[in-house]
mmCIF file of C-alpha atoms in Angstrom:
data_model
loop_
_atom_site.group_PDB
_atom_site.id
_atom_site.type_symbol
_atom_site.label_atom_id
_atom_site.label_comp_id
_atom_site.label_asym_id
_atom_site.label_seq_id
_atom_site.Cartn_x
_atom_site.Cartn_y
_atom_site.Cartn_z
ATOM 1 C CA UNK A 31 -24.604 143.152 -99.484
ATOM 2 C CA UNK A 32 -24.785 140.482 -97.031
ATOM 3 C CA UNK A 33 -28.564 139.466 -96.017
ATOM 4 C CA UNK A 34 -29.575 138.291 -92.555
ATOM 5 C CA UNK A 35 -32.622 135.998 -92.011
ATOM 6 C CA UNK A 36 -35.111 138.107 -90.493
ATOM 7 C CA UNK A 37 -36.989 136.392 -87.748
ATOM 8 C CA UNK A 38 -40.149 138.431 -88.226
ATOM 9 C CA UNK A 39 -40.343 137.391 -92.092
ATOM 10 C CA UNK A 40 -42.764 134.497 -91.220
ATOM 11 C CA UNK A 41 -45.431 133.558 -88.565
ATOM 12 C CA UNK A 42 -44.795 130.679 -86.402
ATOM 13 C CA UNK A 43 -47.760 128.790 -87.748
ATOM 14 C CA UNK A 44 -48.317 125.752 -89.367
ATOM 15 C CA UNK A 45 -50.224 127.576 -92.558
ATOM 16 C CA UNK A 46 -47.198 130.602 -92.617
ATOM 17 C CA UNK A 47 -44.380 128.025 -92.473
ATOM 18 C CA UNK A 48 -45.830 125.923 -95.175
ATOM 19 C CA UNK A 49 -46.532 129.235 -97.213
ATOM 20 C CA UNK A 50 -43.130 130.293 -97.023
ATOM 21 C CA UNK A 51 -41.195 127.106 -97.687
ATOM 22 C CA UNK A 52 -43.213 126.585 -101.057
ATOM 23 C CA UNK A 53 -40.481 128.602 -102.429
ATOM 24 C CA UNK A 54 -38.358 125.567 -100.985
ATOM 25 C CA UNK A 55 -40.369 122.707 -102.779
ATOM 26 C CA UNK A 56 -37.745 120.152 -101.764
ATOM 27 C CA UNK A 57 -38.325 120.796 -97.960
ATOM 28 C CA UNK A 58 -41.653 120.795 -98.551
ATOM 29 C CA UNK A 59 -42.921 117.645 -97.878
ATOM 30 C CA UNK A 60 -40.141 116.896 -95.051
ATOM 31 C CA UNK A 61 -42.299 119.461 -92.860
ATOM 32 C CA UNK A 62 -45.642 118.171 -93.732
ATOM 33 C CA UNK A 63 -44.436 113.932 -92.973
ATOM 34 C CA UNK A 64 -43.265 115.863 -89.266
ATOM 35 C CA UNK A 65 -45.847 117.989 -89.119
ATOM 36 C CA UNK A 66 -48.611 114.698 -90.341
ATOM 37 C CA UNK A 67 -46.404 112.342 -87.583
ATOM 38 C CA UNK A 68 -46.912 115.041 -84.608
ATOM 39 C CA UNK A 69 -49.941 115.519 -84.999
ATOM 40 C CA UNK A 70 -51.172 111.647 -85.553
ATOM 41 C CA UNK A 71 -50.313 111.402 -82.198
ATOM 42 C CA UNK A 72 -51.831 114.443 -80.201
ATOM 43 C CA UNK A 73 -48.484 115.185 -78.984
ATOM 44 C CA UNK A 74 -48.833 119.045 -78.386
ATOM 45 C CA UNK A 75 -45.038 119.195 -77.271
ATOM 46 C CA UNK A 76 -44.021 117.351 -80.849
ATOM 47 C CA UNK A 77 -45.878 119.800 -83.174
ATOM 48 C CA UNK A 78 -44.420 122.405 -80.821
ATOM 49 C CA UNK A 79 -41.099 120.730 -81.626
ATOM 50 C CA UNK A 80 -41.730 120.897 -85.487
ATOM 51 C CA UNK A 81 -42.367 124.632 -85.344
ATOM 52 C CA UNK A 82 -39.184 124.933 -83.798
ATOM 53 C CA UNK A 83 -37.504 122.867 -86.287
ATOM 54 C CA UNK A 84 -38.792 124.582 -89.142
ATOM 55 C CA UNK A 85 -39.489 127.987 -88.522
ATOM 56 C CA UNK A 86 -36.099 129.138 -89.033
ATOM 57 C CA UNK A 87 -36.344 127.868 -92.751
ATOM 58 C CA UNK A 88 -39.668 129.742 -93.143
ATOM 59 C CA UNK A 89 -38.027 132.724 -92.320
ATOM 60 C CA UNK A 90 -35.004 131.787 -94.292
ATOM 61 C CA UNK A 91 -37.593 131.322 -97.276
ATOM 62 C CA UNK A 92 -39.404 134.549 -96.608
ATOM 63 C CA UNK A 93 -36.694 136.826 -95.899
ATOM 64 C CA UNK A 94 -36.362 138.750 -99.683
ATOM 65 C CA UNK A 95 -33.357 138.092 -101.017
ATOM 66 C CA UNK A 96 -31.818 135.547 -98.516
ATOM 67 C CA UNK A 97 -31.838 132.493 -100.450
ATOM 68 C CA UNK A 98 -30.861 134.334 -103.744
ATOM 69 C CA UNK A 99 -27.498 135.156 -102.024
ATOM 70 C CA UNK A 100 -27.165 131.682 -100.407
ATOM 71 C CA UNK A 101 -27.177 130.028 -103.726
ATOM 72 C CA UNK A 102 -25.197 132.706 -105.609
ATOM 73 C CA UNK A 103 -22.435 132.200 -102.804
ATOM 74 C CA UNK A 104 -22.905 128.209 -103.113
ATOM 75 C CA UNK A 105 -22.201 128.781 -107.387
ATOM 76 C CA UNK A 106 -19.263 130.264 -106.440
ATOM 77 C CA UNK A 107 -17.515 128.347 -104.031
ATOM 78 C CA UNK A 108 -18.757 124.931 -106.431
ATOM 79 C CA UNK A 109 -16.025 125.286 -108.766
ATOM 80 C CA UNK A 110 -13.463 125.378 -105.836
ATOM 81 C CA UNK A 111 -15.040 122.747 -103.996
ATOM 82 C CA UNK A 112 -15.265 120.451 -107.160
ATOM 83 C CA UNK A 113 -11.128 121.126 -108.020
ATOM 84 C CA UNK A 114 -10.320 119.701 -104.513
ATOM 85 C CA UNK A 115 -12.717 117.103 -104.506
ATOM 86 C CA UNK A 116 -11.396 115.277 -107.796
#
């Protein structure tokens, strides 16, 4: 069954996006160094820009089961990438 990000899986908040992509700890601290650098400056139209950036991997995050079939497809396709890669 193919999962679509759902859009209305996450706020577009600061506090919701930051929630969601703790299940991403990777990405983590990329949003918080834009989110720190946007906001160091008082640039309203910056930390609107890192919403917009990283909203859709909130929602990504948040919707159930998305990333769970992102990574199961990945698994599969590594062994055929890897064979042509070599």
């Amino acid at each position: 069954m193919a999962h679509d990000v759902d859009p209305n899986s996450c706020e577009r908040t600061p506090e919701a996006i930051r929630t969601a992509l703790q299940r991403r700890p990777e990405w983590l601290p990329s949003f918080e160094q834009d989110w720190l650098s946007a906001a160091a400056d008082f640039d309203q139209s910056a930390l609107e820009g890192v919403l917009d950036k990283w909203f859709p991997f909130a929602c990504a995050c948040a919707t159930p089961g998305y990333l769970e079939e992102v990574e199961q497809t990945a698994q599969r396709m590594a062994p055929v990438d890897a064979g042509r890669c070599g």
